[in-house]
Amino acid sequence: MSRSSLTLLLAIILIALVLLPSFGDAKKKKKNPRTPEEREKLIMERLPLLTEDKNTSHILKCQACKVSAIEMQARLSVVRLQRTNPLPEHEGVEILEAVCDNNMKNYGLLIDDDDYPTTAITSDPKAVSAKGAWVTRYLQGVCGDVFNDATNFVLDNFENNCEDTATERRCKTAPFVHALCVKNLKVCSEEEAPLKSPEDIEQEAKEAAAKAEGADQPADTSAKAEL
């Protein structure tokens, strides 16, 4: 390679190294071209569009029903654990009303990379989500529908699939959500709110394996009954 060719090659490499950071910066700027204020305004404008499409509206309502069911079961269970007798109906009604008025404010809709709100509902404070205003009104509305249409069902069935320990009550949420949102209110399909969650299925598999392992162990014959 001649000296002139080598000089030209080095010049091209030098130019490329200088321009690459600029290309990277341009790419980053293109990914998020809007200011936080512009993003917030755009997201607020797009939120009502979620209920205009029939399929999207159905998915969102199902998600809101599931969140309402989980919150209702959790709150009722906490109070019930502190009592020796069943909750009076009027107290249960007050708890459910408080769930719709207060707990739904903790949730928002996840926002995708293009600043479109999704049907995924989250209470994670670190997640990029739309909260308050339209979202809160919508979630409170669905929660209110659940309350109005299924108060007695919720109060009669929230303790199913719950186990008490010395310090807490553990409840499987999937069966209650399925019973309420699929069977009773028919807001969700079987696929959207299955009877068993992946966590339940995994736990049952572990319990079955432990039981099978215990059955393979030889019986302890050292203990003798006292007559």
mmCIF file of C-alpha atoms in Angstrom:
data_model
loop_
_atom_site.group_PDB
_atom_site.id
_atom_site.type_symbol
_atom_site.label_atom_id
_atom_site.label_comp_id
_atom_site.label_asym_id
_atom_site.label_seq_id
_atom_site.Cartn_x
_atom_site.Cartn_y
_atom_site.Cartn_z
ATOM 1 C CA MET A 1 0.000 0.000 0.000
ATOM 2 C CA SER A 2 1.379 3.422 -1.028
ATOM 3 C CA ARG A 3 1.943 6.236 1.427
ATOM 4 C CA SER A 4 -0.901 8.270 -0.131
ATOM 5 C CA SER A 5 -3.349 5.372 0.147
ATOM 6 C CA LEU A 6 -2.407 4.804 3.792
ATOM 7 C CA THR A 7 -2.867 8.498 4.522
ATOM 8 C CA LEU A 8 -6.307 8.448 2.895
ATOM 9 C CA LEU A 9 -7.333 5.353 4.889
ATOM 10 C CA LEU A 10 -6.263 6.931 8.181
ATOM 11 C CA ALA A 11 -8.189 10.081 7.302
ATOM 12 C CA ILE A 12 -11.371 8.060 6.652
ATOM 13 C CA ILE A 13 -11.007 6.212 9.960
ATOM 14 C CA LEU A 14 -10.454 9.477 11.829
ATOM 15 C CA ILE A 15 -13.564 11.043 10.274
ATOM 16 C CA ALA A 16 -15.625 7.957 11.185
ATOM 17 C CA LEU A 17 -14.468 8.072 14.798
ATOM 18 C CA VAL A 18 -15.392 11.734 15.015
ATOM 19 C CA LEU A 19 -18.847 11.278 13.477
ATOM 20 C CA LEU A 20 -19.918 8.101 15.325
ATOM 21 C CA PRO A 21 -20.729 9.853 18.642
ATOM 22 C CA SER A 22 -22.831 12.357 16.716
ATOM 23 C CA PHE A 23 -24.792 9.561 15.079
ATOM 24 C CA GLY A 24 -25.327 7.962 18.503
ATOM 25 C CA ASP A 25 -26.544 11.213 19.988
ATOM 26 C CA ALA A 26 -28.891 11.772 17.061
ATOM 27 C CA LYS A 27 -30.316 8.288 17.546
ATOM 28 C CA LYS A 28 -30.906 8.910 21.232
ATOM 29 C CA LYS A 29 -32.587 12.223 20.535
ATOM 30 C CA LYS A 30 -34.780 10.612 17.892
ATOM 31 C CA LYS A 31 -35.932 7.943 20.354
ATOM 32 C CA ASN A 32 -37.301 10.508 22.822
ATOM 33 C CA PRO A 33 -37.991 13.665 20.835
ATOM 34 C CA ARG A 34 -40.666 15.016 23.170
ATOM 35 C CA THR A 35 -40.296 16.953 26.387
ATOM 36 C CA PRO A 36 -41.875 15.501 29.564
ATOM 37 C CA GLU A 37 -44.676 18.064 29.271
ATOM 38 C CA GLU A 38 -45.350 17.111 25.658
ATOM 39 C CA ARG A 39 -45.349 13.411 26.528
ATOM 40 C CA GLU A 40 -47.792 13.879 29.380
ATOM 41 C CA LYS A 41 -50.164 15.906 27.208
ATOM 42 C CA LEU A 42 -50.012 13.358 24.391
ATOM 43 C CA ILE A 43 -50.593 10.431 26.739
ATOM 44 C CA MET A 44 -53.613 12.142 28.301
ATOM 45 C CA GLU A 45 -55.045 12.693 24.825
ATOM 46 C CA ARG A 46 -54.545 9.050 23.891
ATOM 47 C CA LEU A 47 -56.014 7.493 27.044
ATOM 48 C CA PRO A 48 -59.722 7.750 26.074
ATOM 49 C CA LEU A 49 -58.913 5.989 22.780
ATOM 50 C CA LEU A 50 -58.466 2.756 24.753
ATOM 51 C CA THR A 51 -62.228 2.475 25.235
ATOM 52 C CA GLU A 52 -63.143 3.246 21.611
ATOM 53 C CA ASP A 53 -61.882 -0.066 20.240
ATOM 54 C CA LYS A 54 -64.180 -2.925 21.297
ATOM 55 C CA ASN A 55 -61.445 -5.505 21.856
ATOM 56 C CA THR A 56 -59.108 -3.124 23.706
ATOM 57 C CA SER A 57 -61.988 -1.892 25.852
ATOM 58 C CA HIS A 58 -62.857 -5.473 26.801
ATOM 59 C CA ILE A 59 -59.263 -6.277 27.779
ATOM 60 C CA LEU A 60 -58.955 -3.124 29.864
ATOM 61 C CA LYS A 61 -62.228 -3.775 31.683
ATOM 62 C CA CYS A 62 -61.155 -7.336 32.451
ATOM 63 C CA GLN A 63 -57.833 -6.099 33.831
ATOM 64 C CA ALA A 64 -59.632 -3.533 36.000
ATOM 65 C CA CYS A 65 -61.999 -6.211 37.305
ATOM 66 C CA LYS A 66 -59.065 -8.447 38.233
ATOM 67 C CA VAL A 67 -57.326 -5.625 40.103
ATOM 68 C CA SER A 68 -60.567 -4.779 41.923
ATOM 69 C CA ALA A 69 -61.066 -8.411 42.926
ATOM 70 C CA ILE A 70 -57.511 -8.746 44.248
ATOM 71 C CA GLU A 71 -57.744 -5.522 46.249
ATOM 72 C CA MET A 72 -61.161 -6.417 47.683
ATOM 73 C CA GLN A 73 -60.046 -9.874 48.759
ATOM 74 C CA ALA A 74 -56.809 -8.562 50.260
ATOM 75 C CA ARG A 75 -58.438 -5.774 52.269
ATOM 76 C CA LEU A 76 -61.302 -7.924 53.560
ATOM 77 C CA SER A 77 -58.856 -10.678 54.527
ATOM 78 C CA VAL A 78 -56.641 -8.312 56.531
ATOM 79 C CA VAL A 79 -59.597 -7.090 58.583
ATOM 80 C CA ARG A 80 -61.092 -10.577 58.940
ATOM 81 C CA LEU A 81 -57.831 -11.953 60.350
ATOM 82 C CA GLN A 82 -58.122 -9.501 63.226
ATOM 83 C CA ARG A 83 -61.567 -10.799 64.211
ATOM 84 C CA THR A 84 -62.819 -13.983 65.774
ATOM 85 C CA ASN A 85 -66.293 -13.618 64.288
ATOM 86 C CA PRO A 86 -67.372 -13.059 60.666
ATOM 87 C CA LEU A 87 -67.477 -9.464 59.463
ATOM 88 C CA PRO A 88 -70.851 -7.730 59.792
ATOM 89 C CA GLU A 89 -72.304 -6.988 56.372
ATOM 90 C CA HIS A 90 -72.310 -3.227 56.882
ATOM 91 C CA GLU A 91 -68.611 -3.268 57.749
ATOM 92 C CA GLY A 92 -67.799 -5.381 54.721
ATOM 93 C CA VAL A 93 -69.691 -2.934 52.516
ATOM 94 C CA GLU A 94 -67.714 -0.014 53.954
ATOM 95 C CA ILE A 95 -64.432 -1.821 53.254
ATOM 96 C CA LEU A 96 -65.400 -2.453 49.634
ATOM 97 C CA GLU A 97 -66.416 1.156 49.132
ATOM 98 C CA ALA A 98 -63.072 2.292 50.542
ATOM 99 C CA VAL A 99 -61.228 -0.039 48.151
ATOM 100 C CA CYS A 100 -62.880 1.602 45.149
ATOM 101 C CA ASP A 101 -62.439 5.140 46.477
ATOM 102 C CA ASN A 102 -58.862 4.848 47.737
ATOM 103 C CA ASN A 103 -56.980 1.762 46.531
ATOM 104 C CA MET A 104 -57.660 2.344 42.841
ATOM 105 C CA LYS A 105 -55.689 5.598 43.065
ATOM 106 C CA ASN A 106 -52.527 3.539 43.468
ATOM 107 C CA TYR A 107 -52.772 2.050 39.988
ATOM 108 C CA GLY A 108 -51.840 3.305 36.532
ATOM 109 C CA LEU A 109 -51.577 2.092 32.942
ATOM 110 C CA LEU A 110 -48.153 1.164 31.611
ATOM 111 C CA ILE A 111 -46.849 3.405 28.810
ATOM 112 C CA ASP A 112 -44.929 1.925 25.871
ATOM 113 C CA ASP A 113 -41.822 3.393 24.213
ATOM 114 C CA ASP A 114 -43.928 5.353 21.727
ATOM 115 C CA ASP A 115 -45.919 7.070 24.475
ATOM 116 C CA TYR A 116 -49.031 4.984 23.938
ATOM 117 C CA PRO A 117 -50.933 3.827 27.054
ATOM 118 C CA THR A 118 -51.415 0.057 27.225
ATOM 119 C CA THR A 119 -54.034 -2.134 28.901
ATOM 120 C CA ALA A 120 -51.491 -3.374 31.458
ATOM 121 C CA ILE A 121 -52.320 -2.086 34.945
ATOM 122 C CA THR A 122 -49.570 -1.608 37.527
ATOM 123 C CA SER A 123 -49.039 -0.218 41.008
ATOM 124 C CA ASP A 124 -45.238 -0.190 40.657
ATOM 125 C CA PRO A 125 -44.095 3.369 41.460
ATOM 126 C CA LYS A 126 -40.955 2.859 39.361
ATOM 127 C CA ALA A 127 -42.864 1.918 36.212
ATOM 128 C CA VAL A 128 -43.574 4.452 33.472
ATOM 129 C CA SER A 129 -47.336 4.706 33.788
ATOM 130 C CA ALA A 130 -50.272 7.077 33.481
ATOM 131 C CA LYS A 131 -52.003 7.666 36.816
ATOM 132 C CA GLY A 132 -54.689 9.937 38.169
ATOM 133 C CA ALA A 133 -57.383 11.828 36.259
ATOM 134 C CA TRP A 134 -58.830 9.624 33.494
ATOM 135 C CA VAL A 135 -57.125 6.421 34.660
ATOM 136 C CA THR A 136 -58.300 6.750 38.259
ATOM 137 C CA ARG A 137 -61.852 7.590 37.177
ATOM 138 C CA TYR A 138 -61.946 4.576 34.892
ATOM 139 C CA LEU A 139 -60.599 2.139 37.492
ATOM 140 C CA GLN A 140 -62.909 3.514 40.172
ATOM 141 C CA GLY A 141 -65.805 3.157 37.752
ATOM 142 C CA VAL A 142 -65.120 -0.519 37.056
ATOM 143 C CA CYS A 143 -64.506 -1.161 40.752
ATOM 144 C CA GLY A 144 -67.835 0.549 41.479
ATOM 145 C CA ASP A 145 -69.566 -1.726 38.963
ATOM 146 C CA VAL A 146 -68.075 -4.768 40.697
ATOM 147 C CA PHE A 147 -69.261 -3.398 44.040
ATOM 148 C CA ASN A 148 -72.792 -2.667 42.808
ATOM 149 C CA ASP A 149 -73.256 -5.947 40.952
ATOM 150 C CA ALA A 150 -71.483 -8.437 43.209
ATOM 151 C CA THR A 151 -71.259 -7.151 46.800
ATOM 152 C CA ASN A 152 -72.951 -10.222 48.281
ATOM 153 C CA PHE A 153 -70.871 -12.579 46.156
ATOM 154 C CA VAL A 154 -67.630 -10.907 47.252
ATOM 155 C CA LEU A 155 -68.548 -10.973 50.948
ATOM 156 C CA ASP A 156 -69.659 -14.613 50.753
ATOM 157 C CA ASN A 157 -66.641 -15.924 48.853
ATOM 158 C CA PHE A 158 -63.553 -13.841 49.603
ATOM 159 C CA GLU A 159 -62.365 -16.298 52.287
ATOM 160 C CA ASN A 160 -62.354 -19.285 49.954
ATOM 161 C CA ASN A 161 -58.841 -20.585 49.244
ATOM 162 C CA CYS A 162 -57.388 -18.741 52.249
ATOM 163 C CA GLU A 163 -55.200 -20.194 54.988
ATOM 164 C CA ASP A 164 -54.423 -18.525 58.319
ATOM 165 C CA THR A 165 -51.080 -18.621 60.078
ATOM 166 C CA ALA A 166 -50.192 -17.148 63.447
ATOM 167 C CA THR A 167 -49.396 -13.760 61.938
ATOM 168 C CA GLU A 168 -51.036 -13.547 58.530
ATOM 169 C CA ARG A 169 -53.643 -14.831 56.138
ATOM 170 C CA ARG A 170 -52.527 -16.251 52.809
ATOM 171 C CA CYS A 171 -55.066 -16.331 50.004
ATOM 172 C CA LYS A 172 -54.845 -17.679 46.482
ATOM 173 C CA THR A 173 -56.106 -14.838 44.334
ATOM 174 C CA ALA A 174 -56.565 -16.685 41.041
ATOM 175 C CA PRO A 175 -59.603 -18.781 42.110
ATOM 176 C CA PHE A 176 -61.376 -15.717 43.553
ATOM 177 C CA VAL A 177 -60.638 -13.569 40.494
ATOM 178 C CA HIS A 178 -61.873 -16.396 38.258
ATOM 179 C CA ALA A 179 -65.052 -16.861 40.268
ATOM 180 C CA LEU A 180 -65.835 -13.145 40.357
ATOM 181 C CA CYS A 181 -64.724 -11.800 36.967
ATOM 182 C CA VAL A 182 -65.327 -14.896 34.821
ATOM 183 C CA LYS A 183 -68.159 -16.881 36.375
ATOM 184 C CA ASN A 184 -70.159 -14.211 38.213
ATOM 185 C CA LEU A 185 -69.732 -10.959 36.281
ATOM 186 C CA LYS A 186 -68.607 -12.508 32.965
ATOM 187 C CA VAL A 187 -66.220 -9.615 32.352
ATOM 188 C CA CYS A 188 -63.242 -11.855 31.547
ATOM 189 C CA SER A 189 -62.817 -15.012 29.508
ATOM 190 C CA GLU A 190 -61.387 -18.262 30.882
ATOM 191 C CA GLU A 191 -58.069 -17.496 29.169
ATOM 192 C CA GLU A 192 -57.849 -13.974 30.608
ATOM 193 C CA ALA A 193 -58.495 -15.053 34.202
ATOM 194 C CA PRO A 194 -57.647 -18.766 34.577
ATOM 195 C CA LEU A 195 -58.705 -20.690 37.633
ATOM 196 C CA LYS A 196 -55.087 -21.336 38.566
ATOM 197 C CA SER A 197 -52.234 -18.860 38.305
ATOM 198 C CA PRO A 198 -48.766 -19.995 37.142
ATOM 199 C CA GLU A 199 -47.610 -19.547 40.751
ATOM 200 C CA ASP A 200 -50.401 -21.829 42.015
ATOM 201 C CA ILE A 201 -49.551 -24.497 39.462
ATOM 202 C CA GLU A 202 -45.853 -24.326 40.373
ATOM 203 C CA GLN A 203 -46.635 -24.550 44.090
ATOM 204 C CA GLU A 204 -48.928 -27.553 43.592
ATOM 205 C CA ALA A 205 -46.212 -29.286 41.600
ATOM 206 C CA LYS A 206 -43.706 -28.708 44.419
ATOM 207 C CA GLU A 207 -46.157 -30.028 47.017
ATOM 208 C CA ALA A 208 -46.884 -33.109 44.926
ATOM 209 C CA ALA A 209 -43.163 -33.784 44.469
ATOM 210 C CA ALA A 210 -42.549 -33.405 48.204
ATOM 211 C CA LYS A 211 -45.418 -35.776 48.987
ATOM 212 C CA ALA A 212 -44.129 -38.331 46.495
ATOM 213 C CA GLU A 213 -40.632 -38.086 47.956
ATOM 214 C CA GLY A 214 -42.026 -38.636 51.443
ATOM 215 C CA ALA A 215 -43.971 -41.687 50.288
ATOM 216 C CA ASP A 216 -40.747 -43.267 48.996
ATOM 217 C CA GLN A 217 -39.099 -43.016 52.429
ATOM 218 C CA PRO A 218 -39.283 -46.178 54.619
ATOM 219 C CA ALA A 219 -41.730 -45.972 57.479
ATOM 220 C CA ASP A 220 -40.328 -45.322 60.964
ATOM 221 C CA THR A 221 -40.925 -48.507 62.982
ATOM 222 C CA SER A 222 -38.905 -47.492 66.041
ATOM 223 C CA ALA A 223 -41.873 -46.025 67.923
ATOM 224 C CA LYS A 224 -44.163 -48.488 69.741
ATOM 225 C CA ALA A 225 -47.651 -47.834 71.024
ATOM 226 C CA GLU A 226 -48.010 -47.786 74.803
ATOM 227 C CA LEU A 227 -50.685 -50.030 76.195
#
